[in-house]
Amino acid sequence: MKLTRRDFLIKGTALLATLGLGGPMIFAENGSPLRSPEADRGDADSSVLVVIQLSGGNDGLNTLIPYGIGGYFDARPTLRLTQSEVLAIDNQVGLHPSLTRLHALYQRGKLAIVQGVGYPKPDRSHFRSMEIWQTAEPEKMGRTGWLGRYAAASLSRNGNPLKALQIGSSAGGLAFQAETVNVPLIQSLETYSFLDPKMPKTEQNRLAKAFLDMYDPKRQGTVIRVTCERGRDAYDSVEAVRQLGGGYQAKVEYPKTAIARDLQLVVKMLAGKSGTRVFYLQLGGFDDHVQEKELHARLLKQFDEALGAFYDDLEAQGLENRVATMAFSEFGRRVKENGNGGTDHGTAAPVFVLGGKIKGGLYGVMPSLTNLDNGDLKYQVDFRSVYYTVIDQWLQGDAAGVLGKTYERLGFV
């Protein structure tokens, strides 16, 4: 019987349906694949970057709070947090009271906070601003992402199909976009497979052989060839996940939230010797136009508790010195609150960088709350300086090649 693409979508797992393609997975009767990719996993002790995208536009002024700077209390009569509530860093700024774990890590010297991060001629559209952060090209419509360019250049000889990963339910947009880079999206180790493991082995073999023929890389035509290459990449990533070692033992209790589950998966991958160099995660819901005080506090608490458990787990697994975690949002909020108990789209905001070898402290300068750009903060640090520092100093990659030129190195690495 001749099988069609629809047969695979019906009989395959959710991963296969999502990809719309794949590579052959031929099973022997004992369940082991007859084909196994010889993937070079690279250096298992290399530095690792975890990027967390805070989607929606996090209110930087109520995250890193300028409680000691004139203008804050006047601009936010209902959203302001008082000096007694703020987790003070110095006599001018402090963290939101929901960020207790991050505050403790700051006091230990493990958290760097870069103040007033943005870019020239800011765009207040979610979509365009996120594109700018993901492509690192504010002046034009970029077609490739900053992490895609990094992977294509600096990891080009790394044959590990898990060298870069997206974790969770949402892909990272343009961040990993590049002609020669395919980055898997993994929600859990258990569900990342091509075929239902409960399916009889003879049926798995039949489907796999038909799939091999359907996506034969020897077929002519650019579109077919690219599709087959993507299929091989997907197959190799599934096999690499299946072959991960059982190095992870749960030693830390994580909160029951999606971002905490995603961060725990990062530790599982690293403990299993995945060889991954870059992970990309998302936490959404920061578009606080209304009722911000309660909603923002709740979301920051999720972020804080998840990162706290993540860092504890990295320490427990002996991985804390290998991993740096960077959290950013596409823009901050306006200085003045609106009439609905919230804030509207703004510009500059803080970026957080956390890790065992990160030089904690404040970097950059808190923007003026009175010398504004049409009611918004004037950025003090170009976000590409953060990227440049991370690529050049932490990942030891070609930062100038990725970003098109050199930028200021910040001192947090």
mmCIF file of C-alpha atoms in Angstrom:
data_model
loop_
_atom_site.group_PDB
_atom_site.id
_atom_site.type_symbol
_atom_site.label_atom_id
_atom_site.label_comp_id
_atom_site.label_asym_id
_atom_site.label_seq_id
_atom_site.Cartn_x
_atom_site.Cartn_y
_atom_site.Cartn_z
ATOM 1 C CA MET A 1 0.000 0.000 0.000
ATOM 2 C CA LYS A 2 1.375 3.409 -0.958
ATOM 3 C CA LEU A 3 1.577 5.829 1.962
ATOM 4 C CA THR A 4 0.988 9.563 1.744
ATOM 5 C CA ARG A 5 2.050 12.539 3.830
ATOM 6 C CA ARG A 6 -1.405 12.427 5.424
ATOM 7 C CA ASP A 7 -0.742 8.881 6.662
ATOM 8 C CA PHE A 8 2.286 10.121 8.553
ATOM 9 C CA LEU A 9 0.371 12.998 10.071
ATOM 10 C CA ILE A 10 -2.276 10.557 11.290
ATOM 11 C CA LYS A 11 0.035 7.813 12.511
ATOM 12 C CA GLY A 12 2.997 9.912 13.622
ATOM 13 C CA THR A 13 3.364 11.838 16.840
ATOM 14 C CA ALA A 14 2.691 15.515 17.440
ATOM 15 C CA LEU A 15 6.303 16.281 16.568
ATOM 16 C CA LEU A 16 5.955 14.777 13.106
ATOM 17 C CA ALA A 17 2.733 16.671 12.498
ATOM 18 C CA THR A 18 4.351 19.908 13.600
ATOM 19 C CA LEU A 19 7.394 19.454 11.392
ATOM 20 C CA GLY A 20 5.490 18.237 8.377
ATOM 21 C CA LEU A 21 8.618 16.313 7.504
ATOM 22 C CA GLY A 22 11.261 14.220 9.160
ATOM 23 C CA GLY A 23 13.923 11.628 8.591
ATOM 24 C CA PRO A 24 13.818 7.852 8.474
ATOM 25 C CA MET A 25 13.706 5.980 11.749
ATOM 26 C CA ILE A 26 14.165 2.288 11.044
ATOM 27 C CA PHE A 27 13.646 -0.006 14.023
ATOM 28 C CA ALA A 28 14.836 -3.526 14.631
ATOM 29 C CA GLU A 29 12.468 -5.881 16.401
ATOM 30 C CA ASN A 30 14.089 -5.061 19.741
ATOM 31 C CA GLY A 31 13.210 -1.418 19.274
ATOM 32 C CA SER A 32 16.670 -0.046 18.530
ATOM 33 C CA PRO A 33 17.156 2.031 15.360
ATOM 34 C CA LEU A 34 19.088 0.456 12.524
ATOM 35 C CA ARG A 35 20.503 3.839 11.621
ATOM 36 C CA SER A 36 22.241 5.950 14.217
ATOM 37 C CA PRO A 37 23.792 9.348 13.439
ATOM 38 C CA GLU A 38 27.425 9.791 14.343
ATOM 39 C CA ALA A 39 26.950 13.248 15.813
ATOM 40 C CA ASP A 40 29.908 15.186 17.162
ATOM 41 C CA ARG A 41 28.543 16.675 20.356
ATOM 42 C CA GLY A 42 31.408 19.125 20.700
ATOM 43 C CA ASP A 43 32.957 20.011 24.036
ATOM 44 C CA ALA A 44 30.624 18.944 26.828
ATOM 45 C CA ASP A 45 32.250 21.506 29.139
ATOM 46 C CA SER A 46 31.800 24.538 26.875
ATOM 47 C CA SER A 47 30.037 27.666 28.059
ATOM 48 C CA VAL A 48 26.257 27.715 27.634
ATOM 49 C CA LEU A 49 23.900 30.630 27.044
ATOM 50 C CA VAL A 50 20.237 30.514 28.096
ATOM 51 C CA VAL A 51 18.118 33.329 26.632
ATOM 52 C CA ILE A 52 14.728 34.128 28.171
ATOM 53 C CA GLN A 53 12.446 36.359 26.141
ATOM 54 C CA LEU A 54 10.001 38.293 28.357
ATOM 55 C CA SER A 55 7.335 38.828 25.732
ATOM 56 C CA GLY A 56 4.909 41.731 25.780
ATOM 57 C CA GLY A 57 7.084 44.567 27.006
ATOM 58 C CA ASN A 58 8.132 44.213 30.632
ATOM 59 C CA ASP A 59 7.724 47.350 32.760
ATOM 60 C CA GLY A 60 11.366 48.017 33.546
ATOM 61 C CA LEU A 61 10.589 50.907 35.903
ATOM 62 C CA ASN A 62 8.590 48.611 38.165
ATOM 63 C CA THR A 63 11.151 45.824 37.856
ATOM 64 C CA LEU A 64 14.309 47.802 38.636
ATOM 65 C CA ILE A 65 12.602 50.569 40.584
ATOM 66 C CA PRO A 66 14.181 54.073 40.776
ATOM 67 C CA TYR A 67 12.670 54.728 44.203
ATOM 68 C CA GLY A 68 15.358 57.270 45.069
ATOM 69 C CA ILE A 69 15.171 59.254 41.834
ATOM 70 C CA GLY A 70 12.935 62.283 41.472
ATOM 71 C CA GLY A 71 9.944 61.869 39.212
ATOM 72 C CA TYR A 72 9.129 58.206 39.866
ATOM 73 C CA PHE A 73 6.443 58.781 42.499
ATOM 74 C CA ASP A 74 4.895 61.704 40.608
ATOM 75 C CA ALA A 75 4.623 59.693 37.374
ATOM 76 C CA ARG A 76 3.033 56.676 39.029
ATOM 77 C CA PRO A 77 0.539 57.680 41.712
ATOM 78 C CA THR A 78 -1.115 54.220 41.856
ATOM 79 C CA LEU A 79 1.588 51.917 40.449
ATOM 80 C CA ARG A 80 4.499 53.227 42.491
ATOM 81 C CA LEU A 81 6.171 51.028 45.077
ATOM 82 C CA THR A 82 7.395 52.659 48.251
ATOM 83 C CA GLN A 83 10.898 52.581 49.666
ATOM 84 C CA SER A 84 9.807 50.118 52.360
ATOM 85 C CA GLU A 85 8.518 47.682 49.696
ATOM 86 C CA VAL A 86 11.495 47.816 47.346
ATOM 87 C CA LEU A 87 14.354 45.310 47.678
ATOM 88 C CA ALA A 88 17.067 47.950 47.761
ATOM 89 C CA ILE A 89 20.249 47.616 45.719
ATOM 90 C CA ASP A 90 21.543 51.078 46.608
ATOM 91 C CA ASN A 91 20.004 54.358 47.715
ATOM 92 C CA GLN A 92 18.539 55.007 44.264
ATOM 93 C CA VAL A 93 17.305 51.729 42.772
ATOM 94 C CA GLY A 94 15.962 48.411 43.965
ATOM 95 C CA LEU A 95 14.139 45.328 42.747
ATOM 96 C CA HIS A 96 10.417 44.660 42.780
ATOM 97 C CA PRO A 97 9.356 42.879 46.000
ATOM 98 C CA SER A 98 8.425 39.776 43.983
ATOM 99 C CA LEU A 99 12.083 39.306 42.988
ATOM 100 C CA THR A 100 13.402 37.936 46.285
ATOM 101 C CA ARG A 101 15.486 35.138 44.746
ATOM 102 C CA LEU A 102 17.072 37.451 42.196
ATOM 103 C CA HIS A 103 17.818 39.966 44.926
ATOM 104 C CA ALA A 104 19.587 37.263 46.935
ATOM 105 C CA LEU A 105 21.594 36.244 43.863
ATOM 106 C CA TYR A 106 22.492 39.894 43.267
ATOM 107 C CA GLN A 107 23.804 40.110 46.829
ATOM 108 C CA ARG A 108 25.907 36.995 46.163
ATOM 109 C CA GLY A 109 27.437 38.683 43.111
ATOM 110 C CA LYS A 110 25.807 36.305 40.616
ATOM 111 C CA LEU A 111 23.387 38.742 38.937
ATOM 112 C CA ALA A 112 24.289 41.597 36.608
ATOM 113 C CA ILE A 113 21.661 44.212 35.778
ATOM 114 C CA VAL A 114 22.250 46.345 32.698
ATOM 115 C CA GLN A 115 20.219 49.536 33.028
ATOM 116 C CA GLY A 116 18.475 51.494 30.284
ATOM 117 C CA VAL A 117 19.009 49.061 27.412
ATOM 118 C CA GLY A 118 17.522 49.984 24.038
ATOM 119 C CA TYR A 119 18.402 51.226 20.566
ATOM 120 C CA PRO A 120 18.224 54.402 18.448
ATOM 121 C CA LYS A 121 14.868 55.495 17.023
ATOM 122 C CA PRO A 122 12.879 52.971 19.083
ATOM 123 C CA ASP A 123 9.841 51.237 17.642
ATOM 124 C CA ARG A 124 6.873 50.742 19.984
ATOM 125 C CA SER A 125 5.250 47.941 17.984
ATOM 126 C CA HIS A 126 5.522 44.523 19.638
ATOM 127 C CA PHE A 127 6.192 42.817 16.322
ATOM 128 C CA ARG A 128 8.747 45.228 14.914
ATOM 129 C CA SER A 129 10.570 45.760 18.188
ATOM 130 C CA MET A 130 10.833 42.016 18.789
ATOM 131 C CA GLU A 131 12.147 41.589 15.244
ATOM 132 C CA ILE A 132 14.794 44.192 16.022
ATOM 133 C CA TRP A 133 15.900 42.398 19.172
ATOM 134 C CA GLN A 134 15.888 39.023 17.421
ATOM 135 C CA THR A 135 17.762 40.155 14.300
ATOM 136 C CA ALA A 136 19.935 42.820 15.987
ATOM 137 C CA GLU A 137 19.294 45.092 13.000
ATOM 138 C CA PRO A 138 17.327 48.217 14.029
ATOM 139 C CA GLU A 139 18.005 50.088 10.797
ATOM 140 C CA LYS A 140 16.543 47.573 8.348
ATOM 141 C CA MET A 141 14.308 44.527 8.059
ATOM 142 C CA GLY A 142 16.691 41.718 8.898
ATOM 143 C CA ARG A 143 16.284 38.248 7.433
ATOM 144 C CA THR A 144 18.530 36.363 9.832
ATOM 145 C CA GLY A 145 18.687 36.242 13.614
ATOM 146 C CA TRP A 146 21.627 37.100 15.826
ATOM 147 C CA LEU A 147 21.758 33.583 17.289
ATOM 148 C CA GLY A 148 21.284 32.044 13.851
ATOM 149 C CA ARG A 149 24.277 33.982 12.558
ATOM 150 C CA TYR A 150 26.277 32.973 15.617
ATOM 151 C CA ALA A 151 25.428 29.293 15.121
ATOM 152 C CA ALA A 152 26.100 29.416 11.371
ATOM 153 C CA ALA A 153 29.523 30.981 11.856
ATOM 154 C CA SER A 154 30.918 29.910 15.201
ATOM 155 C CA LEU A 155 29.247 26.472 15.430
ATOM 156 C CA SER A 156 29.529 25.544 11.744
ATOM 157 C CA ARG A 157 31.896 22.659 12.486
ATOM 158 C CA ASN A 158 29.819 21.379 15.361
ATOM 159 C CA GLY A 159 27.845 18.425 14.040
ATOM 160 C CA ASN A 160 25.739 18.072 17.162
ATOM 161 C CA PRO A 161 22.045 18.309 16.160
ATOM 162 C CA LEU A 162 21.322 19.661 19.655
ATOM 163 C CA LYS A 163 23.891 22.457 19.584
ATOM 164 C CA ALA A 164 21.080 25.048 19.752
ATOM 165 C CA LEU A 165 17.582 24.430 21.084
ATOM 166 C CA GLN A 166 14.281 26.185 21.554
ATOM 167 C CA ILE A 167 12.510 25.043 24.711
ATOM 168 C CA GLY A 168 8.787 25.271 25.442
ATOM 169 C CA SER A 169 5.624 25.735 23.438
ATOM 170 C CA SER A 170 6.706 28.712 21.294
ATOM 171 C CA ALA A 171 9.533 29.133 18.833
ATOM 172 C CA GLY A 172 11.957 32.032 19.105
ATOM 173 C CA GLY A 173 10.806 33.877 16.002
ATOM 174 C CA LEU A 174 13.682 35.218 13.952
ATOM 175 C CA ALA A 175 16.366 34.756 16.606
ATOM 176 C CA PHE A 176 17.712 31.493 15.113
ATOM 177 C CA GLN A 177 16.849 32.257 11.484
ATOM 178 C CA ALA A 178 19.724 31.395 9.135
ATOM 179 C CA GLU A 179 20.051 29.561 5.834
ATOM 180 C CA THR A 180 22.170 26.735 7.221
ATOM 181 C CA VAL A 181 20.697 26.425 10.719
ATOM 182 C CA ASN A 182 17.707 24.336 11.829
ATOM 183 C CA VAL A 183 16.934 24.561 15.535
ATOM 184 C CA PRO A 184 14.614 21.996 17.143
ATOM 185 C CA LEU A 185 11.738 23.039 19.413
ATOM 186 C CA ILE A 186 11.455 20.666 22.379
ATOM 187 C CA GLN A 187 8.688 20.657 24.981
ATOM 188 C CA SER A 188 9.679 17.483 26.828
ATOM 189 C CA LEU A 189 12.085 14.592 26.430
ATOM 190 C CA GLU A 190 9.222 12.100 26.550
ATOM 191 C CA THR A 191 7.233 13.545 23.653
ATOM 192 C CA TYR A 192 10.108 14.442 21.335
ATOM 193 C CA SER A 193 9.890 11.470 18.952
ATOM 194 C CA PHE A 194 8.736 10.712 15.418
ATOM 195 C CA LEU A 195 6.553 7.677 15.921
ATOM 196 C CA ASP A 196 4.355 6.537 18.750
ATOM 197 C CA PRO A 197 6.505 4.119 20.808
ATOM 198 C CA LYS A 198 3.392 2.019 21.486
ATOM 199 C CA MET A 199 3.051 1.304 17.775
ATOM 200 C CA PRO A 200 4.116 -2.254 16.778
ATOM 201 C CA LYS A 201 7.669 -2.426 15.498
ATOM 202 C CA THR A 202 6.578 -3.843 12.149
ATOM 203 C CA GLU A 203 4.316 -0.822 11.649
ATOM 204 C CA GLN A 204 7.119 1.529 12.693
ATOM 205 C CA ASN A 205 9.406 -0.115 10.133
ATOM 206 C CA ARG A 206 6.804 0.185 7.389
ATOM 207 C CA LEU A 207 6.216 3.866 8.092
ATOM 208 C CA ALA A 208 9.911 4.620 8.441
ATOM 209 C CA LYS A 209 10.845 2.952 5.153
ATOM 210 C CA ALA A 210 8.077 4.789 3.334
ATOM 211 C CA PHE A 211 9.189 8.004 4.972
ATOM 212 C CA LEU A 212 12.761 7.401 3.817
ATOM 213 C CA ASP A 213 11.564 7.068 0.243
ATOM 214 C CA MET A 214 9.333 10.145 0.479
ATOM 215 C CA TYR A 215 12.191 12.338 1.719
ATOM 216 C CA ASP A 216 15.039 10.778 -0.234
ATOM 217 C CA PRO A 217 17.799 13.464 -0.347
ATOM 218 C CA LYS A 218 18.835 12.290 -3.825
ATOM 219 C CA ARG A 219 15.667 13.805 -5.293
ATOM 220 C CA GLN A 220 16.283 16.720 -7.592
ATOM 221 C CA GLY A 221 15.005 20.248 -7.119
ATOM 222 C CA THR A 222 15.957 22.878 -4.589
ATOM 223 C CA VAL A 223 12.728 22.774 -2.584
ATOM 224 C CA ILE A 224 12.739 18.982 -2.288
ATOM 225 C CA ARG A 225 16.435 18.930 -1.377
ATOM 226 C CA VAL A 226 16.002 21.540 1.361
ATOM 227 C CA THR A 227 13.008 19.642 2.716
ATOM 228 C CA CYS A 228 15.013 16.426 2.832
ATOM 229 C CA GLU A 229 17.876 18.173 4.595
ATOM 230 C CA ARG A 230 15.462 19.498 7.184
ATOM 231 C CA GLY A 231 14.116 16.001 7.568
ATOM 232 C CA ARG A 232 17.572 14.583 8.239
ATOM 233 C CA ASP A 233 18.252 17.334 10.762
ATOM 234 C CA ALA A 234 14.986 16.589 12.541
ATOM 235 C CA TYR A 235 15.707 12.866 12.574
ATOM 236 C CA ASP A 236 19.186 13.409 13.972
ATOM 237 C CA SER A 237 17.869 15.648 16.738
ATOM 238 C CA VAL A 238 15.294 13.019 17.762
ATOM 239 C CA GLU A 239 17.981 10.348 17.842
ATOM 240 C CA ALA A 240 20.317 12.574 19.840
ATOM 241 C CA VAL A 241 17.603 13.206 22.441
ATOM 242 C CA ARG A 242 16.867 9.473 22.622
ATOM 243 C CA GLN A 243 20.533 8.731 23.254
ATOM 244 C CA LEU A 244 20.992 11.271 26.044
ATOM 245 C CA GLY A 245 22.607 9.851 29.133
ATOM 246 C CA GLY A 246 20.689 9.500 32.361
ATOM 247 C CA GLY A 247 22.827 12.021 34.194
ATOM 248 C CA TYR A 248 19.992 14.050 35.701
ATOM 249 C CA GLN A 249 18.744 13.325 39.200
ATOM 250 C CA ALA A 250 16.130 15.680 40.614
ATOM 251 C CA LYS A 251 17.621 17.490 43.610
ATOM 252 C CA VAL A 252 15.550 20.674 43.588
ATOM 253 C CA GLU A 253 11.801 21.172 43.716
ATOM 254 C CA TYR A 254 10.593 23.469 40.938
ATOM 255 C CA PRO A 255 7.408 25.559 40.974
ATOM 256 C CA LYS A 256 4.482 24.162 38.958
ATOM 257 C CA THR A 257 4.747 26.738 36.157
ATOM 258 C CA ALA A 258 5.558 26.464 32.465
ATOM 259 C CA ILE A 259 8.710 28.587 32.678
ATOM 260 C CA ALA A 260 9.991 26.514 35.604
ATOM 261 C CA ARG A 261 9.334 23.288 33.694
ATOM 262 C CA ASP A 262 11.181 24.676 30.672
ATOM 263 C CA LEU A 263 14.175 25.709 32.764
ATOM 264 C CA GLN A 264 14.309 22.304 34.421
ATOM 265 C CA LEU A 265 14.399 20.749 30.948
ATOM 266 C CA VAL A 266 17.499 22.846 30.213
ATOM 267 C CA VAL A 267 19.233 21.293 33.233
ATOM 268 C CA LYS A 268 18.099 17.811 32.216
ATOM 269 C CA MET A 269 19.592 18.298 28.759
ATOM 270 C CA LEU A 270 22.905 19.558 30.106
ATOM 271 C CA ALA A 271 23.134 16.867 32.786
ATOM 272 C CA GLY A 272 22.500 14.302 30.048
ATOM 273 C CA LYS A 273 25.514 15.655 28.091
ATOM 274 C CA SER A 274 23.465 17.148 25.258
ATOM 275 C CA GLY A 275 26.340 19.444 24.288
ATOM 276 C CA THR A 276 23.903 22.309 23.679
ATOM 277 C CA ARG A 277 25.500 25.762 23.511
ATOM 278 C CA VAL A 278 22.402 27.993 23.282
ATOM 279 C CA PHE A 279 18.883 27.569 24.676
ATOM 280 C CA TYR A 280 15.975 29.932 23.943
ATOM 281 C CA LEU A 281 12.879 30.171 26.161
ATOM 282 C CA GLN A 282 9.903 32.497 26.506
ATOM 283 C CA LEU A 283 7.723 33.871 29.295
ATOM 284 C CA GLY A 284 4.788 35.945 28.035
ATOM 285 C CA GLY A 285 2.072 38.166 29.429
ATOM 286 C CA PHE A 286 3.958 41.403 30.123
ATOM 287 C CA ASP A 287 1.701 43.705 28.081
ATOM 288 C CA ASP A 288 0.219 45.419 31.149
ATOM 289 C CA HIS A 289 -2.100 48.109 29.814
ATOM 290 C CA VAL A 290 -4.595 47.523 32.653
ATOM 291 C CA GLN A 291 -4.436 46.353 36.291
ATOM 292 C CA GLU A 292 -0.681 46.164 36.146
ATOM 293 C CA LYS A 293 0.129 46.199 39.835
ATOM 294 C CA GLU A 294 -1.313 42.767 40.616
ATOM 295 C CA LEU A 295 -0.638 41.129 37.244
ATOM 296 C CA HIS A 296 2.961 42.308 37.032
ATOM 297 C CA ALA A 297 3.715 41.211 40.592
ATOM 298 C CA ARG A 298 2.350 37.736 39.866
ATOM 299 C CA LEU A 299 4.322 37.336 36.640
ATOM 300 C CA LEU A 300 7.553 38.596 38.186
ATOM 301 C CA LYS A 301 7.078 36.090 40.997
ATOM 302 C CA GLN A 302 6.815 33.266 38.443
ATOM 303 C CA PHE A 303 9.988 34.496 36.775
ATOM 304 C CA ASP A 304 11.819 34.872 40.079
ATOM 305 C CA GLU A 305 10.834 31.508 41.556
ATOM 306 C CA ALA A 306 11.668 29.662 38.348
ATOM 307 C CA LEU A 307 15.091 31.297 38.006
ATOM 308 C CA GLY A 308 15.833 30.695 41.681
ATOM 309 C CA ALA A 309 15.061 26.981 41.385
ATOM 310 C CA PHE A 310 17.001 26.824 38.107
ATOM 311 C CA TYR A 311 20.124 28.308 39.673
ATOM 312 C CA ASP A 312 19.819 25.999 42.702
ATOM 313 C CA ASP A 313 19.543 23.042 40.329
ATOM 314 C CA LEU A 314 22.563 24.146 38.304
ATOM 315 C CA GLU A 315 24.551 24.320 41.547
ATOM 316 C CA ALA A 316 23.308 20.900 42.628
ATOM 317 C CA GLN A 317 24.373 19.412 39.266
ATOM 318 C CA GLY A 318 27.731 21.230 39.285
ATOM 319 C CA LEU A 319 26.783 23.269 36.208
ATOM 320 C CA GLU A 320 26.449 26.800 37.566
ATOM 321 C CA ASN A 321 29.817 27.970 36.227
ATOM 322 C CA ARG A 322 29.057 26.769 32.694
ATOM 323 C CA VAL A 323 25.736 28.564 32.261
ATOM 324 C CA ALA A 324 24.886 32.250 31.795
ATOM 325 C CA THR A 325 21.218 33.245 31.591
ATOM 326 C CA MET A 326 20.124 36.458 29.879
ATOM 327 C CA ALA A 327 16.572 37.841 30.175
ATOM 328 C CA PHE A 328 15.282 40.678 27.980
ATOM 329 C CA SER A 329 12.026 42.220 26.790
ATOM 330 C CA GLU A 330 11.295 43.912 23.463
ATOM 331 C CA PHE A 331 10.738 47.275 25.169
ATOM 332 C CA GLY A 332 9.880 48.837 28.509
ATOM 333 C CA ARG A 333 6.805 50.921 29.366
ATOM 334 C CA ARG A 334 6.093 54.645 29.392
ATOM 335 C CA VAL A 335 7.192 56.598 32.441
ATOM 336 C CA LYS A 336 3.702 57.801 33.326
ATOM 337 C CA GLU A 337 0.983 55.308 34.144
ATOM 338 C CA ASN A 338 -2.184 55.427 32.062
ATOM 339 C CA GLY A 339 -5.761 55.899 33.242
ATOM 340 C CA ASN A 340 -6.489 52.171 33.496
ATOM 341 C CA GLY A 341 -4.068 51.195 36.217
ATOM 342 C CA GLY A 342 -1.440 50.149 33.709
ATOM 343 C CA THR A 343 1.289 51.430 31.410
ATOM 344 C CA ASP A 344 1.602 51.720 27.648
ATOM 345 C CA HIS A 345 4.411 50.771 25.272
ATOM 346 C CA GLY A 346 7.681 52.530 26.003
ATOM 347 C CA THR A 347 11.354 52.173 25.224
ATOM 348 C CA ALA A 348 14.420 51.314 27.321
ATOM 349 C CA ALA A 349 14.399 48.674 30.082
ATOM 350 C CA PRO A 350 16.878 46.582 32.112
ATOM 351 C CA VAL A 351 18.457 43.340 30.929
ATOM 352 C CA PHE A 352 19.382 40.656 33.468
ATOM 353 C CA VAL A 353 22.406 38.348 33.169
ATOM 354 C CA LEU A 354 22.782 35.572 35.739
ATOM 355 C CA GLY A 355 25.476 32.950 36.257
ATOM 356 C CA GLY A 356 28.152 31.443 38.464
ATOM 357 C CA LYS A 357 30.927 33.247 36.582
ATOM 358 C CA ILE A 358 29.000 36.439 35.901
ATOM 359 C CA LYS A 359 30.347 39.578 37.579
ATOM 360 C CA GLY A 360 27.283 40.814 39.362
ATOM 361 C CA GLY A 361 26.392 44.454 39.829
ATOM 362 C CA LEU A 362 24.771 47.398 38.096
ATOM 363 C CA TYR A 363 25.947 48.298 34.595
ATOM 364 C CA GLY A 364 25.044 51.335 32.559
ATOM 365 C CA VAL A 365 23.129 54.299 33.975
ATOM 366 C CA MET A 366 19.496 54.566 35.002
ATOM 367 C CA PRO A 367 17.847 56.854 32.412
ATOM 368 C CA SER A 368 16.529 60.230 33.523
ATOM 369 C CA LEU A 369 12.852 60.278 34.464
ATOM 370 C CA THR A 370 12.493 63.931 33.491
ATOM 371 C CA ASN A 371 14.666 64.320 30.371
ATOM 372 C CA LEU A 372 12.457 62.165 28.165
ATOM 373 C CA ASP A 373 11.913 61.275 24.519
ATOM 374 C CA ASN A 374 8.246 62.155 23.993
ATOM 375 C CA GLY A 375 7.361 60.744 27.401
ATOM 376 C CA ASP A 376 9.702 57.746 27.178
ATOM 377 C CA LEU A 377 13.104 56.908 28.583
ATOM 378 C CA LYS A 378 16.204 57.643 26.519
ATOM 379 C CA TYR A 379 18.267 54.485 26.236
ATOM 380 C CA GLN A 380 21.742 54.467 27.785
ATOM 381 C CA VAL A 381 23.145 51.124 26.546
ATOM 382 C CA ASP A 382 22.731 49.747 23.039
ATOM 383 C CA PHE A 383 21.343 46.208 23.277
ATOM 384 C CA ARG A 384 23.951 45.102 20.766
ATOM 385 C CA SER A 385 26.621 45.830 23.398
ATOM 386 C CA VAL A 386 24.960 43.182 25.572
ATOM 387 C CA TYR A 387 24.941 40.753 22.645
ATOM 388 C CA TYR A 388 28.528 41.621 21.745
ATOM 389 C CA THR A 389 29.699 40.923 25.284
ATOM 390 C CA VAL A 390 27.806 37.636 25.478
ATOM 391 C CA ILE A 391 29.072 36.349 22.125
ATOM 392 C CA ASP A 392 32.644 37.618 22.427
ATOM 393 C CA GLN A 393 33.386 37.114 26.093
ATOM 394 C CA TRP A 394 31.080 34.251 27.116
ATOM 395 C CA LEU A 395 30.524 32.121 24.011
ATOM 396 C CA GLN A 396 33.946 32.973 22.540
ATOM 397 C CA GLY A 397 32.362 33.546 19.136
ATOM 398 C CA ASP A 398 32.829 36.011 16.288
ATOM 399 C CA ALA A 399 30.799 38.890 17.744
ATOM 400 C CA ALA A 400 31.850 41.451 15.137
ATOM 401 C CA GLY A 401 30.882 39.069 12.344
ATOM 402 C CA VAL A 402 27.490 38.345 13.896
ATOM 403 C CA LEU A 403 26.654 42.004 14.593
ATOM 404 C CA GLY A 404 28.370 43.637 11.636
ATOM 405 C CA LYS A 405 30.825 45.679 13.702
ATOM 406 C CA THR A 406 32.296 45.999 17.172
ATOM 407 C CA TYR A 407 30.345 47.339 20.145
ATOM 408 C CA GLU A 408 31.275 48.277 23.672
ATOM 409 C CA ARG A 409 32.178 45.323 25.860
ATOM 410 C CA LEU A 410 30.367 45.457 29.166
ATOM 411 C CA GLY A 411 32.091 44.164 32.261
ATOM 412 C CA PHE A 412 29.705 41.463 33.453
ATOM 413 C CA VAL A 413 31.743 38.564 32.015
#
